[in-house]
Amino acid sequence: MAEAAHSMTDTSNTPNPTPLFDNGTWVWENFYPQGLSWKAPMLKKPLFHVMDEAAQKFGDKVLCDFLGKTTTYAEMAALVNRVAKGLQNIGVKKGVKVGLFLPNTPYSILFYFGVLKAGGTVVNYNPLYVDRELTNQIDDSETEIMVTVDLKMLCDKMNHALHYSNLKKVIICPFADCLPFPKNVFFPLVKRGDVAKVAFDERHLDYKRIIDNDGKPDPVVVDVDEDIAVLQYTGGTTGVPKGAMLTHANLYVNMEQIVTWVKTIEPGKETIVGVLPLFHVFAMTVVMNCSIRTGMKIVLHPKFELAEIFKTIRKHRPTLFPAVPAIFNAIASAPDVGNYDFSSLKFCISGGAPLPADVKRLFEEKTGSLALAEGYGLTETSPGATFNPAVGKRKPGSVGQPVPGTVVEIICRETGKVLPVGEKGEVCISGPQVMKGYYKKPEATAETIRNGRLHTGDVGYIDHEGYLFLVDRIKDLIIVRGYNVYPRMVEEAIYLHKDVEECIVAGVPDPERGETVWAWVKPVAGATLTEEELAAFLKDKISPIEMPRKIVIREKPLPKTAVGKLSRKDLLAEEGIERK
């Protein structure tokens, strides 16, 4: 399974390799899901039209259920108009950056569309950012106004940012107003220590002041191909945070591509689980934009709590569930998972990180739902690029076929040539959802987008039916004595053990071998697993060069990102390990 380090491609070429593109047709077009066309036209509109059109079609239906408080499409659209007008009153117009420093709440949806309708650009922020991360992103993005809620933890960070960055104003929204009666009354009393005491002034603006208007914002003219709707920050292939400039067209088209792909959606009749943070690009597009476009009810969770997810399954009978593998794994591993009925689920979309085959198998086995399928994308692609079909052939281990209008090619990193079917190389993407570039970083943009192709930094191959298989990240590649070891392949083998709940494999510097393979493993609750037992289990499943030289068994969960995916970077930082 290991490959020579000097080549990212499969050197055992077949005598007559099948090209990805031949006689005017891409290989996936002949195997596309029935009833779909890869050449289907996709509309481009200003993104805020999504809310306006949804309010007209689904006005009296519930858009958002947040901890029991519901907001209809008509109610949300009316508030969006008042927010847009209020933002214009404090100077928001084309080119002005407005940051959303919010956990999942209805305010996340309200201000996202309000900023866009006012003509501004949304900049998403992770509420878990430390002060240094926050001020760096504020200054890099030139964010002038920030929106947050009146939780002390968040407001303290905003006060720091007002003093140590170029931020000009903070809009503070009352968290209690998101809650149903009587929770809204008791929250400020019971959680008194968590609620910030705010002295409103010209830099600290009250949400009520923002919406105190006639709800008639001035119309804005949007160039959908040029105007930036969202600056979405990503580490990209270098690990240095960069603002991906996502235009109105990028985001609107990607929403249309995904809605077209998931053709089982019945407008106005679906319920989606909204547990992924809306500041993350996957949730922004799939949970928020696509849901509103099709009139879904979003059951919005402020954070992931397994017990609350089970309550949602029982009470709301959701039909769609987008999540990351760690969430599906937690559900499948729960001792009481068999007490819940998952039969309402039509489609579970796994994204944000590779879905281990054993996690998919276990989830489907424990829930009885055969609807879990993997998709693939990046912040730079708004994010959806490929999906397994909602109806049709779902290939285990594959992230699916390109969505309409999207070209996925496998490029040899040494020669730059497009590789044929079955050969491994760098995954490159082109299509209408590919970002305009990185904000104020022309060199990084030129390095990432070359000859019209977005170079992803991922290694993969495409099979004869146009399904993409990812092998690993180029930067995560472990080179052991000149041979390539892909961490994902080793992780897949480890997940085959029945007592493994989570694992991360990474390369560790080694003076003799260059790098050596280490694995960190958390067993399932109640299981006893030793390094020796796991090593013996792996002996006939991976090659000697891939065998971990060290296996660390941990009782505590492995580190995860804000969106809930396992974080190799944070684990290595915890362990004090630096890779070149």
Coordinates of C-alpha atoms in Angstrom, one line a residue:
M1 CA 0.0 0.0 0.0
A2 CA 2.9 2.3 0.5
E3 CA 4.3 4.4 -2.4
A4 CA 7.6 5.8 -3.3
A5 CA 7.9 9.4 -2.0
H6 CA 9.2 10.9 -5.3
S7 CA 5.8 10.3 -7.0
M8 CA 2.3 11.0 -5.9
T9 CA 0.9 9.0 -8.8
D10 CA 0.2 5.3 -9.2
T11 CA 3.1 4.2 -11.3
S12 CA 1.6 0.8 -12.3
N13 CA -0.2 2.3 -15.3
T14 CA -2.7 0.1 -17.2
P15 CA -1.8 -0.6 -20.9
N16 CA -4.9 1.4 -22.1
P17 CA -5.7 4.0 -19.4
T18 CA -9.2 5.5 -19.5
P19 CA -9.0 9.3 -19.7
L20 CA -11.3 11.5 -17.5
F21 CA -12.4 13.4 -20.5
D22 CA -13.0 11.8 -23.9
N23 CA -15.1 12.8 -27.0
G24 CA -16.6 15.8 -25.2
T25 CA -17.8 13.8 -22.2
W26 CA -16.4 13.5 -18.6
V27 CA -16.2 10.0 -17.2
W28 CA -18.9 10.6 -14.6
E29 CA -21.5 11.9 -17.0
N30 CA -22.3 8.4 -18.2
F31 CA -22.9 7.1 -14.7
Y32 CA -24.7 10.1 -13.2
P33 CA -27.7 9.6 -10.9
Q34 CA -30.9 8.9 -12.9
G35 CA -32.9 12.1 -13.6
L36 CA -29.9 14.4 -13.1
S37 CA -27.7 16.1 -15.7
W38 CA -24.2 17.3 -15.0
K39 CA -24.9 20.0 -17.5
A40 CA -28.0 21.3 -15.7
P41 CA -28.0 25.1 -15.7
M42 CA -27.5 26.9 -12.4
L43 CA -29.0 30.3 -11.6
K44 CA -26.9 33.2 -10.1
K45 CA -28.6 35.7 -7.9
P46 CA -27.7 38.0 -4.9
L47 CA -27.7 35.6 -2.0
F48 CA -30.2 37.6 0.1
H49 CA -32.9 36.8 -2.5
V50 CA -33.0 33.3 -1.0
M51 CA -34.7 34.7 2.2
D52 CA -37.1 36.9 0.3
E53 CA -38.3 34.2 -2.0
A54 CA -38.6 31.6 0.8
A55 CA -40.8 34.1 2.8
Q56 CA -43.1 34.4 -0.2
K57 CA -43.4 30.6 -0.7
F58 CA -43.3 29.3 2.9
G59 CA -44.3 32.4 5.0
D60 CA -46.3 30.6 7.7
K61 CA -44.0 27.6 8.0
V62 CA -41.4 27.4 10.8
L63 CA -37.9 28.3 9.6
C64 CA -36.1 27.8 12.9
D65 CA -36.8 26.0 16.2
F66 CA -34.3 27.0 18.8
L67 CA -34.6 25.3 22.1
G68 CA -38.4 25.3 21.7
K69 CA -38.9 28.9 20.4
T70 CA -40.0 29.0 16.8
T71 CA -39.7 31.6 14.1
T72 CA -41.6 31.5 10.8
Y73 CA -40.2 32.4 7.4
A74 CA -42.4 35.5 7.3
E75 CA -41.2 36.6 10.8
M76 CA -37.5 36.0 10.0
A77 CA -37.8 37.9 6.6
A78 CA -39.4 40.9 8.3
L79 CA -36.6 41.0 10.9
V80 CA -34.0 40.7 8.2
N81 CA -35.4 43.8 6.6
R82 CA -35.2 45.7 9.9
V83 CA -31.7 44.5 10.6
A84 CA -30.6 45.5 7.0
K85 CA -32.1 49.0 7.5
G86 CA -30.5 49.4 10.9
L87 CA -27.1 48.3 9.6
Q88 CA -27.4 50.8 6.7
N89 CA -28.3 53.5 9.3
I90 CA -24.9 52.9 11.0
G91 CA -22.9 53.0 7.8
V92 CA -23.0 49.4 6.4
K93 CA -22.8 49.5 2.6
K94 CA -20.9 47.7 -0.2
G95 CA -17.4 46.9 1.0
V96 CA -18.1 47.2 4.7
K97 CA -17.2 44.0 6.6
V98 CA -19.5 42.9 9.4
G99 CA -18.3 40.0 11.7
L100 CA -20.6 37.4 13.2
F101 CA -19.2 36.3 16.5
L102 CA -22.1 34.0 17.4
P103 CA -22.8 30.5 18.6
N104 CA -25.8 28.9 16.8
T105 CA -28.8 31.1 17.5
P106 CA -31.5 32.6 15.3
Y107 CA -29.3 35.8 15.3
S108 CA -26.9 33.8 13.2
I109 CA -29.4 33.5 10.4
L110 CA -30.9 37.0 10.9
F111 CA -27.7 38.9 10.7
Y112 CA -26.2 36.8 7.9
F113 CA -29.0 37.8 5.6
G114 CA -29.3 41.3 7.1
V115 CA -25.7 42.1 6.4
L116 CA -26.0 40.9 2.8
K117 CA -29.2 42.8 2.2
A118 CA -27.6 46.0 3.6
G119 CA -24.9 45.5 0.9
G120 CA -22.1 44.4 3.3
T121 CA -19.8 41.4 3.5
V122 CA -20.2 38.8 6.2
V123 CA -17.1 37.6 8.0
N124 CA -17.6 34.5 10.1
Y125 CA -15.8 34.1 13.4
N126 CA -15.5 31.1 15.7
P127 CA -16.7 32.1 19.2
L128 CA -14.0 29.9 20.7
Y129 CA -11.2 32.1 19.3
V130 CA -8.8 33.4 21.8
D131 CA -8.0 37.1 21.8
R132 CA -5.0 36.9 19.6
E133 CA -6.8 34.9 16.9
L134 CA -9.7 37.3 17.1
T135 CA -7.7 40.5 16.7
N136 CA -5.6 39.0 13.9
Q137 CA -8.7 38.1 11.8
I138 CA -10.4 41.4 12.6
D139 CA -7.4 43.3 11.3
D140 CA -6.7 41.0 8.3
S141 CA -10.3 41.1 7.1
E142 CA -10.8 44.8 8.0
T143 CA -13.9 44.0 10.0
E144 CA -15.5 47.3 11.2
I145 CA -18.6 46.0 13.0
M146 CA -19.1 42.8 15.1
V147 CA -22.3 41.1 16.1
T148 CA -22.4 39.0 19.3
V149 CA -24.8 38.0 22.1
D150 CA -24.7 39.3 25.7
L151 CA -22.8 36.3 27.2
K152 CA -20.0 37.5 29.4
M153 CA -17.4 35.2 27.8
L154 CA -18.1 36.7 24.3
C155 CA -18.5 40.3 25.4
D156 CA -15.2 40.2 27.3
K157 CA -13.4 39.1 24.1
M158 CA -15.2 41.9 22.2
N159 CA -14.1 44.5 24.7
H160 CA -10.5 43.3 24.2
A161 CA -10.9 43.5 20.5
L162 CA -12.3 47.1 20.7
H163 CA -9.1 48.1 22.4
Y164 CA -6.5 46.1 20.5
S165 CA -7.8 45.9 17.0
N166 CA -9.3 48.1 14.3
L167 CA -12.8 47.1 15.3
K168 CA -15.1 50.1 15.5
K169 CA -18.5 48.9 16.9
V170 CA -20.1 45.9 18.5
I171 CA -23.8 45.1 18.2
I172 CA -24.9 43.1 21.3
C173 CA -28.0 40.9 21.1
P174 CA -29.9 39.6 24.2
F175 CA -29.5 35.8 24.3
A176 CA -32.6 35.4 26.5
D177 CA -34.8 36.8 23.7
C178 CA -34.0 33.6 21.7
L179 CA -35.6 31.4 24.3
P180 CA -39.2 30.5 24.7
F181 CA -41.3 31.4 27.8
P182 CA -40.5 30.9 30.7
K183 CA -36.9 30.1 29.8
N184 CA -36.4 33.7 28.6
V185 CA -37.5 35.0 32.0
F186 CA -35.4 32.6 34.1
F187 CA -32.2 32.7 32.0
P188 CA -31.0 36.1 33.2
L189 CA -31.7 35.1 36.8
V190 CA -30.3 31.6 36.8
K191 CA -27.4 32.4 34.6
R192 CA -26.7 35.8 36.1
G193 CA -22.9 35.1 36.2
D194 CA -22.9 34.3 32.5
V195 CA -24.7 37.4 31.3
A196 CA -22.6 40.5 30.6
K197 CA -23.5 43.9 32.0
V198 CA -23.3 46.1 29.0
A199 CA -23.1 49.9 29.1
F200 CA -24.4 50.9 25.7
D201 CA -22.7 53.8 24.0
E202 CA -21.5 54.7 20.5
R203 CA -19.2 51.6 20.3
H204 CA -21.5 49.2 22.1
L205 CA -24.8 49.1 20.2
D206 CA -28.1 47.6 21.5
Y207 CA -29.8 45.1 19.1
K208 CA -33.1 46.8 19.9
R209 CA -31.6 50.1 18.5
I210 CA -30.6 48.4 15.3
I211 CA -34.1 47.0 14.6
D212 CA -36.0 50.2 15.6
N213 CA -36.9 51.3 12.1
D214 CA -39.5 50.9 9.3
G215 CA -38.0 47.7 7.8
K216 CA -37.4 49.3 4.4
P217 CA -33.7 49.1 3.6
D218 CA -32.4 50.9 0.6
P219 CA -32.0 48.6 -2.4
V220 CA -28.5 47.6 -3.2
V221 CA -27.1 46.7 -6.6
V222 CA -25.0 43.5 -6.5
D223 CA -22.6 42.3 -9.1
V224 CA -23.0 38.6 -8.3
D225 CA -19.7 37.5 -9.9
E226 CA -17.6 40.2 -8.3
D227 CA -19.1 41.3 -5.0
I228 CA -18.0 39.4 -2.0
A229 CA -20.8 38.0 0.1
V230 CA -18.7 36.2 2.7
L231 CA -15.1 36.2 3.8
Q232 CA -14.6 32.7 5.1
Y233 CA -11.3 32.1 6.9
T234 CA -9.4 28.9 6.4
G235 CA -6.0 27.4 7.1
G236 CA -5.9 26.2 3.5
T237 CA -3.0 24.1 2.4
T238 CA -0.4 26.1 4.3
G239 CA -2.0 26.3 7.7
V240 CA -1.9 30.2 7.6
P241 CA -5.4 31.6 8.1
K242 CA -6.6 33.3 4.9
G243 CA -9.9 34.9 4.0
A244 CA -11.5 33.0 1.1
M245 CA -13.5 35.5 -1.0
L246 CA -16.9 33.8 -1.7
T247 CA -19.0 35.9 -4.1
H248 CA -22.8 35.9 -4.2
A249 CA -22.6 33.8 -7.3
N250 CA -20.2 31.2 -5.6
L251 CA -22.6 30.7 -2.7
Y252 CA -25.9 30.9 -4.6
V253 CA -24.7 28.5 -7.3
N254 CA -23.4 26.0 -4.7
M255 CA -26.7 26.1 -2.9
E256 CA -28.4 25.3 -6.2
Q257 CA -26.0 22.5 -7.0
I258 CA -26.6 20.8 -3.7
V259 CA -30.4 21.2 -3.8
T260 CA -30.4 19.8 -7.3
W261 CA -28.2 16.9 -6.3
V262 CA -30.4 15.9 -3.2
K263 CA -33.4 15.5 -5.4
T264 CA -35.4 13.7 -2.7
I265 CA -36.1 17.1 -1.0
E266 CA -39.8 18.0 -0.9
P267 CA -40.0 21.8 -0.6
G268 CA -41.7 22.9 2.6
K269 CA -41.9 19.4 4.0
E270 CA -38.4 18.7 5.4
T271 CA -36.8 19.0 8.8
I272 CA -33.1 19.3 9.2
V273 CA -30.8 18.9 12.3
G274 CA -28.8 22.0 12.7
V275 CA -26.1 21.0 15.1
L276 CA -23.1 22.0 13.1
P277 CA -21.9 25.6 13.8
L278 CA -23.3 28.0 11.2
F279 CA -20.0 30.0 11.2
H280 CA -18.5 26.9 9.5
V281 CA -18.8 26.8 5.7
F282 CA -20.3 23.3 5.6
A283 CA -23.2 24.3 7.9
M284 CA -23.5 27.8 6.4
T285 CA -24.3 26.4 3.0
V286 CA -25.9 23.0 3.7
V287 CA -27.7 23.6 7.0
M288 CA -28.7 27.3 6.4
N289 CA -28.7 28.3 2.8
C290 CA -30.0 25.1 1.3
S291 CA -32.6 24.6 4.0
I292 CA -34.0 28.1 3.6
R293 CA -34.0 27.7 -0.2
T294 CA -36.3 24.7 0.1
G295 CA -38.5 25.8 3.1
M296 CA -37.1 23.3 5.7
K297 CA -37.5 23.6 9.4
I298 CA -34.1 23.9 11.0
V299 CA -34.0 22.4 14.5
L300 CA -31.1 24.6 15.7
H301 CA -28.8 23.4 18.5
P302 CA -26.4 25.9 20.2
K303 CA -23.8 23.0 20.5
F304 CA -23.5 19.3 20.2
E305 CA -24.9 17.4 23.1
L306 CA -25.8 13.7 22.4
A307 CA -28.8 13.7 24.7
E308 CA -30.3 16.7 22.9
I309 CA -29.7 15.1 19.5
F310 CA -31.6 12.0 20.6
K311 CA -34.5 14.3 21.8
T312 CA -34.6 15.9 18.4
I313 CA -34.7 12.5 16.7
R314 CA -37.7 11.5 18.9
K315 CA -39.6 14.8 18.9
H316 CA -39.0 16.3 15.5
R317 CA -38.6 13.3 13.3
P318 CA -35.9 15.0 11.1
T319 CA -35.5 14.0 7.5
L320 CA -32.0 15.3 6.9
F321 CA -28.9 15.2 9.1
P322 CA -25.7 16.9 8.0
A323 CA -22.8 16.2 10.5
V324 CA -19.1 15.4 10.8
P325 CA -17.9 11.8 11.3
A326 CA -17.3 12.3 15.0
I327 CA -21.0 13.1 15.6
F328 CA -22.1 10.0 13.7
N329 CA -19.6 8.0 15.6
A330 CA -20.8 9.3 18.9
I331 CA -24.4 8.4 18.0
A332 CA -23.4 4.9 16.9
S333 CA -21.3 4.3 20.0
A334 CA -24.0 5.5 22.5
P335 CA -25.2 2.6 24.7
D336 CA -28.9 3.7 24.4
V337 CA -28.9 4.3 20.6
G338 CA -31.3 1.4 20.2
N339 CA -34.0 3.2 22.1
Y340 CA -34.5 5.7 19.3
D341 CA -36.2 5.4 15.9
F342 CA -34.1 6.9 13.0
S343 CA -36.5 5.8 10.3
S344 CA -37.5 9.3 9.4
L345 CA -34.0 10.1 8.1
K346 CA -33.9 10.3 4.3
F347 CA -30.3 11.4 3.9
C348 CA -27.4 11.9 6.3
I349 CA -24.5 13.9 4.8
S350 CA -21.1 13.4 6.3
G351 CA -18.6 16.2 5.6
G352 CA -15.8 18.2 7.1
A353 CA -13.4 15.2 7.5
P354 CA -13.0 11.7 6.0
L355 CA -15.7 9.3 7.0
P356 CA -14.1 6.0 8.2
A357 CA -15.7 3.0 6.6
D358 CA -16.2 1.4 10.0
V359 CA -18.0 4.5 11.4
K360 CA -20.4 4.4 8.4
R361 CA -21.0 0.7 8.9
L362 CA -21.6 1.0 12.7
F363 CA -23.9 4.0 12.3
E364 CA -26.1 2.2 9.8
E365 CA -26.0 -1.0 11.8
K366 CA -27.0 0.6 15.1
T367 CA -29.6 3.1 13.7
G368 CA -31.0 1.0 10.9
S369 CA -30.6 4.0 8.6
L370 CA -28.9 3.3 5.4
A371 CA -28.9 6.9 4.4
L372 CA -25.4 8.0 5.5
A373 CA -23.2 9.1 2.6
E374 CA -20.1 11.2 2.3
G375 CA -19.5 14.4 0.4
Y376 CA -16.4 16.5 -0.2
G377 CA -15.5 20.2 -0.5
L378 CA -13.4 23.0 0.9
T379 CA -13.9 26.5 2.2
E380 CA -12.6 27.6 -1.2
T381 CA -15.4 25.8 -3.1
S382 CA -18.3 27.3 -1.0
P383 CA -17.9 24.3 0.0
G384 CA -19.7 21.5 -2.0
A385 CA -17.8 19.8 -4.8
T386 CA -18.7 16.1 -4.8
F387 CA -21.4 14.0 -3.1
N388 CA -22.6 10.5 -3.1
P389 CA -26.2 10.4 -4.5
A390 CA -29.2 10.7 -2.2
V391 CA -30.7 8.0 -4.4
G392 CA -28.6 5.6 -6.3
K393 CA -25.1 4.0 -6.0
R394 CA -23.2 5.1 -2.9
K395 CA -19.7 3.7 -2.9
P396 CA -18.1 3.0 0.5
G397 CA -14.9 5.0 0.8
S398 CA -15.8 7.4 -1.9
V399 CA -16.8 11.0 -1.5
G400 CA -19.0 10.7 -4.6
Q401 CA -19.3 12.3 -8.0
P402 CA -18.9 16.0 -9.0
V403 CA -22.0 18.1 -8.6
P404 CA -23.5 19.7 -11.7
G405 CA -21.1 22.1 -13.5
T406 CA -18.1 21.0 -11.4
V407 CA -15.0 19.5 -12.9
V408 CA -12.7 17.3 -10.7
E409 CA -9.3 16.4 -12.2
I410 CA -6.4 14.4 -10.8
I411 CA -3.1 16.2 -11.6
C412 CA 0.4 14.8 -11.4
R413 CA 2.3 17.2 -9.2
E414 CA 5.6 16.6 -11.0
T415 CA 4.4 17.1 -14.6
G416 CA 1.1 19.1 -14.2
K417 CA -0.6 16.6 -16.5
V418 CA -4.2 15.3 -16.0
L419 CA -4.0 11.7 -14.9
P420 CA -6.4 9.0 -16.2
V421 CA -8.9 6.9 -14.3
G422 CA -7.5 5.0 -11.3
E423 CA -4.2 7.0 -10.9
K424 CA -3.4 8.9 -7.8
G425 CA -2.4 12.6 -7.8
E426 CA -3.5 15.9 -6.5
V427 CA -7.3 16.6 -6.6
C428 CA -8.0 19.8 -8.5
I429 CA -11.5 21.5 -8.8
S430 CA -12.9 24.0 -11.2
G431 CA -16.5 25.3 -11.3
P432 CA -18.7 28.3 -10.6
Q433 CA -18.5 27.7 -6.8
V434 CA -14.7 28.2 -6.7
M435 CA -13.7 31.3 -4.7
K436 CA -12.6 34.5 -6.3
G437 CA -9.3 34.3 -4.3
Y438 CA -7.8 34.9 -0.9
Y439 CA -8.4 38.4 0.5
K440 CA -5.3 40.6 0.1
K441 CA -3.1 37.6 -0.7
P442 CA -2.5 37.6 -4.5
E443 CA 0.5 35.3 -4.2
A444 CA -1.4 32.6 -2.2
T445 CA -4.2 32.9 -4.7
A446 CA -1.9 32.4 -7.6
E447 CA -0.3 29.4 -5.9
T448 CA -3.7 27.8 -5.2
I449 CA -5.6 28.6 -8.4
R450 CA -3.5 27.7 -11.4
N451 CA -4.7 27.4 -15.0
G452 CA -8.3 27.8 -13.7
R453 CA -8.0 24.9 -11.3
L454 CA -8.2 25.0 -7.6
H455 CA -5.3 22.9 -6.2
T456 CA -6.8 21.3 -3.0
G457 CA -3.7 19.7 -1.4
D458 CA -5.6 16.4 -1.3
V459 CA -4.4 13.2 -2.8
G460 CA -7.0 11.0 -4.6
Y461 CA -8.1 9.2 -7.7
I462 CA -11.3 8.8 -9.8
D463 CA -12.7 5.4 -10.7
H464 CA -14.3 4.4 -14.0
E465 CA -17.7 5.7 -13.0
G466 CA -16.5 9.1 -12.0
Y467 CA -16.5 8.5 -8.2
L468 CA -13.7 10.4 -6.3
F469 CA -11.7 8.5 -3.7
L470 CA -9.5 10.6 -1.3
V471 CA -6.3 9.0 -0.1
D472 CA -5.1 11.8 2.3
R473 CA -3.9 15.3 2.7
I474 CA -0.5 16.0 1.0
K475 CA 0.6 17.9 4.1
D476 CA -0.4 14.9 6.4
L477 CA 1.6 12.5 4.3
I478 CA 4.1 10.5 6.4
I479 CA 7.4 9.7 4.6
V480 CA 9.1 6.7 6.2
R481 CA 12.5 5.9 4.7
G482 CA 11.4 7.4 1.3
Y483 CA 8.0 5.6 1.2
N484 CA 4.6 7.4 1.4
V485 CA 2.3 6.4 4.3
Y486 CA -1.2 7.9 4.2
P487 CA -2.5 8.4 7.8
R488 CA -6.1 7.8 6.6
M489 CA -5.3 4.3 5.4
V490 CA -3.8 3.4 8.8
E491 CA -6.8 5.0 10.6
E492 CA -9.2 2.9 8.5
A493 CA -7.5 -0.3 9.6
I494 CA -7.5 0.8 13.3
Y495 CA -11.3 1.6 13.1
L496 CA -11.9 -2.0 12.1
H497 CA -11.2 -3.0 15.7
K498 CA -14.6 -3.3 17.6
D499 CA -13.2 -1.5 20.7
V500 CA -11.9 1.6 19.0
E501 CA -14.1 4.7 19.2
E502 CA -11.6 7.4 17.9
C503 CA -8.2 7.4 16.5
I504 CA -5.7 9.8 14.9
V505 CA -2.5 8.8 13.1
A506 CA 0.3 11.2 12.4
G507 CA 4.0 11.3 11.5
V508 CA 6.6 12.0 14.1
P509 CA 10.1 13.1 13.3
D510 CA 12.6 10.2 13.5
P511 CA 16.4 10.6 13.0
E512 CA 16.8 7.2 11.5
R513 CA 13.6 6.8 9.4
G514 CA 12.9 10.5 8.6
E515 CA 9.5 10.1 10.1
T516 CA 7.7 7.3 12.0
V517 CA 4.1 6.4 12.4
W518 CA 2.3 7.0 15.7
A519 CA -1.3 6.4 16.6
W520 CA -3.5 7.8 19.3
V521 CA -6.5 5.7 20.2
K522 CA -9.5 6.2 22.5
P523 CA -11.3 2.9 23.2
V524 CA -15.1 2.7 23.5
A525 CA -16.5 3.2 27.0
G526 CA -15.9 0.2 29.2
A527 CA -13.5 -1.5 26.8
T528 CA -10.0 -2.6 27.7
L529 CA -7.5 -2.2 24.9
T530 CA -3.7 -2.5 25.0
E531 CA -1.1 -1.3 22.5
E532 CA 0.1 -4.9 22.1
E533 CA -3.4 -6.2 21.4
L534 CA -4.1 -3.5 18.7
A535 CA -0.7 -4.0 17.1
A536 CA -1.4 -7.8 16.8
F537 CA -4.8 -7.0 15.3
L538 CA -3.2 -4.7 12.6
K539 CA -0.5 -7.1 11.6
D540 CA -2.3 -8.6 8.6
K541 CA -4.2 -5.4 7.7
I542 CA -1.4 -2.9 6.9
S543 CA 2.2 -3.2 5.7
P544 CA 5.2 -3.2 8.0
I545 CA 6.1 0.3 6.9
E546 CA 2.6 1.5 7.9
M547 CA 2.6 -0.2 11.3
P548 CA 2.6 2.4 14.1
R549 CA 5.9 2.4 16.0
K550 CA 3.9 3.7 19.0
I551 CA 0.2 3.4 19.9
V552 CA -1.0 5.7 22.6
I553 CA -4.2 4.6 24.4
R554 CA -6.1 7.5 25.8
E555 CA -9.1 7.5 28.1
K556 CA -10.0 11.1 27.4
P557 CA -11.5 12.1 24.0
L558 CA -9.1 13.1 21.2
P559 CA -9.0 16.9 20.4
K560 CA -11.6 18.2 18.0
T561 CA -12.2 21.4 16.0
A562 CA -15.1 23.7 16.6
V563 CA -17.1 21.9 14.0
G564 CA -16.4 18.5 15.7
K565 CA -13.9 16.9 13.5
L566 CA -10.8 15.2 15.0
S567 CA -7.9 17.5 14.9
R568 CA -4.4 16.1 14.1
K569 CA -2.9 19.6 14.4
D570 CA -4.2 20.1 17.9
L571 CA -3.2 16.6 19.0
L572 CA 0.4 17.2 17.9
A573 CA 0.4 20.5 19.6
E574 CA -0.8 18.8 22.8
E575 CA 2.0 16.3 22.5
G576 CA 4.6 19.0 21.8
I577 CA 5.5 17.4 18.4
E578 CA 6.5 19.6 15.5
R579 CA 6.5 18.4 11.9
K580 CA 8.5 20.1 9.2

